[in-house]
Amino acid sequence: MDSLESHLEMLSIDDNKEEKWIKHYSSTQKMLLVGDGDFSFAVCLAEAFGSATNIVATSLDSEEMMRLKYSGAAYNWRELEELGCTVMHGVNARTMNSHPLLTHKLFDRIVYNFPHTALKSSEANIRQIESHRRLVKGFFKSASDMMEENGEVHVTHKTTDPYSKWEIEKLAEEAGLFLVEKVKFRKSDYPGYENKIGSWYRADESFPPGNCCTFKFGKSTSL
């Protein structure tokens, strides 16, 4: 725990280094990655930046469960630590603002790709949809407390039925966020990123993103 605290305290941007970009993300942004599964998205960004000192990568799973679920997770974790990333396990997207190591931490970008609860029935089942909606609504409320003044919350999500019934934009608005931009997501823009199913015996399998977008939200100034 002490090691994690020191990592978070050192979360920093080196103004003397050349700014590097990959799609929407810059090496000059303090970034929080939420529910990153096998940490392959974090590795993709870190390799593009040549460093990960500006990144906190989190997973809901414990370290032990992560190793059991994802074949590449241990390798990704080692690479991230070598690049200076802060890696945290057992972080709940709905309550992360009250996590003892994240309280009072502010970020320029908070990213949650393909949020999803454990699948207990078909994706079209109304109870399953409501479970997903509760997760995302809780995430937005938590993230809104962790944004820098001009920060953004990014959620990548499928836009076809039944996923459109989650009403991502409405959930964000209820949390005091407004839509800045909605951009088509292309997995090819993020070399090495593997979006994982994440649950049951198929946890380590990737799924086709299909039609999906990255929704970018800002915080309403009236709050």
Short mmCIF file of C-alpha atoms in Angstrom, two decimals:
data_model
loop_
_atom_site.label_atom_id
_atom_site.label_comp_id
_atom_site.label_asym_id
_atom_site.label_seq_id
_atom_site.Cartn_x
_atom_site.Cartn_y
_atom_site.Cartn_z
CA MET A 1 0.00 0.00 0.00
CA ASP A 2 2.83 2.37 0.80
CA SER A 3 4.31 1.69 -2.64
CA LEU A 4 1.00 2.56 -4.32
CA GLU A 5 0.71 5.76 -2.32
CA SER A 6 4.17 6.84 -3.38
CA HIS A 7 3.35 6.03 -7.02
CA LEU A 8 0.22 8.18 -6.84
CA GLU A 9 2.11 11.03 -5.24
CA MET A 10 4.58 10.86 -8.12
CA LEU A 11 1.84 10.88 -10.79
CA SER A 12 3.30 13.59 -12.92
CA ILE A 13 3.78 15.23 -16.27
CA ASP A 14 7.28 16.02 -17.49
CA ASP A 15 6.94 19.42 -19.19
CA ASN A 16 10.41 19.07 -20.65
CA LYS A 17 9.47 16.04 -22.74
CA GLU A 18 7.91 16.20 -26.18
CA GLU A 19 4.13 15.77 -26.07
CA LYS A 20 3.00 12.52 -27.69
CA TRP A 21 -0.50 11.61 -28.84
CA ILE A 22 -2.48 8.47 -29.60
CA LYS A 23 -5.96 9.28 -30.90
CA HIS A 24 -7.70 11.31 -28.12
CA TYR A 25 -4.96 10.91 -25.53
CA SER A 26 -1.80 12.83 -24.74
CA SER A 27 1.28 12.17 -22.65
CA THR A 28 0.58 15.51 -20.91
CA GLN A 29 -2.77 14.36 -19.49
CA LYS A 30 -3.17 12.82 -16.05
CA MET A 31 -5.18 9.73 -16.86
CA LEU A 32 -7.32 7.28 -14.88
CA LEU A 33 -8.21 4.07 -16.72
CA VAL A 34 -11.15 2.21 -15.18
CA GLY A 35 -11.97 -1.50 -15.52
CA ASP A 36 -9.02 -2.13 -17.81
CA GLY A 37 -9.28 -5.94 -17.63
CA ASP A 38 -5.90 -7.31 -18.72
CA PHE A 39 -4.39 -3.78 -18.80
CA SER A 40 -3.79 -3.97 -22.55
CA PHE A 41 -5.32 -0.51 -23.12
CA ALA A 42 -2.95 0.99 -20.57
CA VAL A 43 0.00 -0.74 -22.27
CA CYS A 44 -1.10 0.61 -25.65
CA LEU A 45 -1.09 4.19 -24.34
CA ALA A 46 2.13 3.74 -22.38
CA GLU A 47 4.00 2.41 -25.41
CA ALA A 48 2.72 5.31 -27.53
CA PHE A 49 3.87 7.82 -24.90
CA GLY A 50 7.13 6.03 -24.11
CA SER A 51 6.21 6.36 -20.44
CA ALA A 52 3.28 5.73 -18.11
CA THR A 53 4.06 8.10 -15.25
CA ASN A 54 0.89 10.02 -16.12
CA ILE A 55 -1.37 6.93 -15.95
CA VAL A 56 -3.28 5.17 -13.16
CA ALA A 57 -4.67 1.87 -14.48
CA THR A 58 -7.32 0.10 -12.40
CA SER A 59 -9.15 -3.22 -12.37
CA LEU A 60 -12.07 -4.50 -10.33
CA ASP A 61 -10.35 -7.88 -10.01
CA SER A 62 -7.86 -8.76 -7.30
CA GLU A 63 -4.30 -9.42 -8.44
CA GLU A 64 -4.85 -13.17 -8.05
CA MET A 65 -8.11 -13.17 -10.00
CA MET A 66 -6.59 -11.04 -12.75
CA ARG A 67 -3.82 -13.59 -13.27
CA LEU A 68 -6.36 -16.43 -13.38
CA LYS A 69 -8.69 -14.70 -15.84
CA TYR A 70 -6.31 -13.12 -18.34
CA SER A 71 -3.36 -14.91 -19.92
CA GLY A 72 -1.53 -11.70 -20.81
CA ALA A 73 -2.27 -9.67 -17.69
CA ALA A 74 0.88 -10.49 -15.72
CA TYR A 75 3.11 -9.55 -18.67
CA ASN A 76 1.18 -6.31 -19.23
CA TRP A 77 1.40 -5.45 -15.55
CA ARG A 78 5.17 -5.90 -15.50
CA GLU A 79 5.57 -3.70 -18.58
CA LEU A 80 3.41 -0.99 -17.06
CA GLU A 81 5.39 -0.94 -13.83
CA GLU A 82 8.64 -0.68 -15.80
CA LEU A 83 7.18 2.34 -17.59
CA GLY A 84 6.17 4.00 -14.31
CA CYS A 85 2.42 3.31 -14.33
CA THR A 86 0.42 3.10 -11.10
CA VAL A 87 -1.55 -0.18 -11.22
CA MET A 88 -4.41 -0.72 -8.77
CA HIS A 89 -6.58 -3.77 -8.14
CA GLY A 90 -10.00 -4.07 -6.50
CA VAL A 91 -11.17 -0.62 -7.63
CA ASN A 92 -14.96 -0.37 -8.01
CA ALA A 93 -16.01 2.05 -10.77
CA ARG A 94 -19.07 3.12 -8.77
CA THR A 95 -17.20 4.03 -5.59
CA MET A 96 -13.69 4.87 -6.80
CA ASN A 97 -13.98 8.49 -5.65
CA SER A 98 -14.01 7.23 -2.05
CA HIS A 99 -11.12 4.79 -2.50
CA PRO A 100 -8.53 5.75 0.15
CA LEU A 101 -5.75 6.10 -2.43
CA LEU A 102 -7.85 8.03 -4.96
CA THR A 103 -9.63 10.46 -2.68
CA HIS A 104 -8.75 14.06 -3.63
CA LYS A 105 -6.98 12.90 -6.82
CA LEU A 106 -8.02 14.79 -9.96
CA PHE A 107 -7.53 13.68 -13.56
CA ASP A 108 -7.62 15.24 -17.02
CA ARG A 109 -9.06 12.11 -18.60
CA ILE A 110 -11.05 9.30 -16.95
CA VAL A 111 -11.57 6.43 -19.39
CA TYR A 112 -13.90 3.44 -19.15
CA ASN A 113 -13.99 1.22 -22.24
CA PHE A 114 -16.98 -1.09 -22.66
CA PRO A 115 -18.42 -0.95 -19.13
CA HIS A 116 -20.25 -4.17 -18.30
CA THR A 117 -21.63 -6.03 -15.31
CA ALA A 118 -21.51 -9.80 -14.94
CA LEU A 119 -23.76 -11.35 -17.58
CA LYS A 120 -26.58 -13.25 -15.85
CA SER A 121 -28.99 -13.36 -18.78
CA SER A 122 -29.21 -12.14 -22.38
CA GLU A 123 -28.07 -8.60 -23.16
CA ALA A 124 -31.63 -7.77 -24.23
CA ASN A 125 -33.10 -8.77 -20.86
CA ILE A 126 -34.47 -5.70 -19.08
CA ARG A 127 -32.94 -6.70 -15.73
CA GLN A 128 -29.54 -7.09 -17.37
CA ILE A 129 -29.88 -3.69 -19.02
CA GLU A 130 -30.83 -2.10 -15.70
CA SER A 131 -27.81 -3.72 -14.05
CA HIS A 132 -25.55 -2.19 -16.70
CA ARG A 133 -27.24 1.19 -16.30
CA ARG A 134 -26.67 1.20 -12.53
CA LEU A 135 -22.99 0.52 -13.09
CA VAL A 136 -22.57 3.33 -15.60
CA LYS A 137 -24.65 5.80 -13.58
CA GLY A 138 -22.55 5.09 -10.50
CA PHE A 139 -19.37 5.46 -12.53
CA PHE A 140 -20.43 8.86 -13.86
CA LYS A 141 -21.29 10.13 -10.39
CA SER A 142 -17.98 8.92 -9.00
CA ALA A 143 -15.94 10.23 -11.94
CA SER A 144 -17.54 13.67 -11.77
CA ASP A 145 -15.83 14.18 -8.40
CA MET A 146 -12.43 13.26 -9.85
CA MET A 147 -12.18 15.56 -12.87
CA GLU A 148 -9.85 18.50 -13.30
CA GLU A 149 -11.59 21.77 -14.20
CA ASN A 150 -11.33 21.09 -17.94
CA GLY A 151 -11.22 17.32 -17.61
CA GLU A 152 -13.25 14.80 -19.57
CA VAL A 153 -14.84 11.42 -18.92
CA HIS A 154 -14.67 9.00 -21.86
CA VAL A 155 -16.88 5.93 -22.25
CA THR A 156 -16.56 3.65 -25.25
CA HIS A 157 -19.82 1.79 -25.82
CA LYS A 158 -21.75 -0.11 -28.47
CA THR A 159 -24.48 1.98 -30.08
CA THR A 160 -26.78 -0.69 -31.55
CA ASP A 161 -29.75 -2.38 -29.87
CA PRO A 162 -29.91 -3.49 -27.05
CA TYR A 163 -26.87 -1.44 -25.95
CA SER A 164 -28.51 1.81 -27.07
CA LYS A 165 -31.13 1.19 -24.36
CA TRP A 166 -28.53 1.95 -21.72
CA GLU A 167 -29.01 5.64 -22.65
CA ILE A 168 -25.43 6.62 -21.93
CA GLU A 169 -25.95 10.32 -22.61
CA LYS A 170 -28.95 10.52 -20.28
CA LEU A 171 -27.06 8.79 -17.47
CA ALA A 172 -24.19 11.25 -17.87
CA GLU A 173 -26.56 14.23 -17.79
CA GLU A 174 -28.09 12.95 -14.55
CA ALA A 175 -24.60 13.01 -13.05
CA GLY A 176 -24.04 16.63 -14.07
CA LEU A 177 -22.04 15.90 -17.22
CA PHE A 178 -22.60 17.12 -20.75
CA LEU A 179 -21.67 15.58 -24.09
CA VAL A 180 -18.57 17.20 -25.61
CA GLU A 181 -18.19 14.88 -28.57
CA LYS A 182 -19.20 11.44 -29.86
CA VAL A 183 -16.54 9.76 -32.01
CA LYS A 184 -16.52 6.48 -33.92
CA PHE A 185 -14.33 3.93 -32.13
CA ARG A 186 -11.86 1.90 -34.17
CA LYS A 187 -9.90 -0.77 -32.38
CA SER A 188 -7.12 -0.45 -34.98
CA ASP A 189 -6.34 3.01 -33.55
CA TYR A 190 -5.04 1.28 -30.41
CA PRO A 191 -2.38 -1.31 -31.34
CA GLY A 192 -2.24 -4.19 -28.88
CA TYR A 193 -5.51 -3.38 -27.14
CA GLU A 194 -7.70 -6.44 -26.52
CA ASN A 195 -11.24 -5.79 -25.32
CA LYS A 196 -12.04 -8.80 -23.15
CA ILE A 197 -15.38 -10.42 -22.28
CA GLY A 198 -14.20 -10.45 -18.67
CA SER A 199 -16.64 -12.87 -17.05
CA TRP A 200 -17.19 -16.59 -16.71
CA TYR A 201 -15.07 -19.13 -18.55
CA ARG A 202 -14.84 -16.83 -21.58
CA ALA A 203 -13.21 -14.00 -19.63
CA ASP A 204 -10.00 -14.04 -21.68
CA GLU A 205 -11.77 -13.98 -25.06
CA SER A 206 -12.06 -10.79 -27.08
CA PHE A 207 -15.37 -9.70 -28.56
CA PRO A 208 -16.03 -7.80 -31.80
CA PRO A 209 -16.65 -4.13 -30.95
CA GLY A 210 -19.11 -3.75 -33.81
CA ASN A 211 -20.71 -0.33 -34.12
CA CYS A 212 -19.50 1.68 -31.17
CA CYS A 213 -18.41 5.18 -30.21
CA THR A 214 -16.30 6.95 -27.65
CA PHE A 215 -18.55 9.37 -25.78
CA LYS A 216 -16.66 12.32 -24.32
CA PHE A 217 -18.24 14.21 -21.43
CA GLY A 218 -17.35 17.40 -19.61
CA LYS A 219 -18.57 18.69 -16.26
CA SER A 220 -21.37 21.22 -16.26
CA THR A 221 -20.12 24.60 -15.00
CA SER A 222 -23.42 25.22 -13.22
CA LEU A 223 -22.59 22.54 -10.62
#
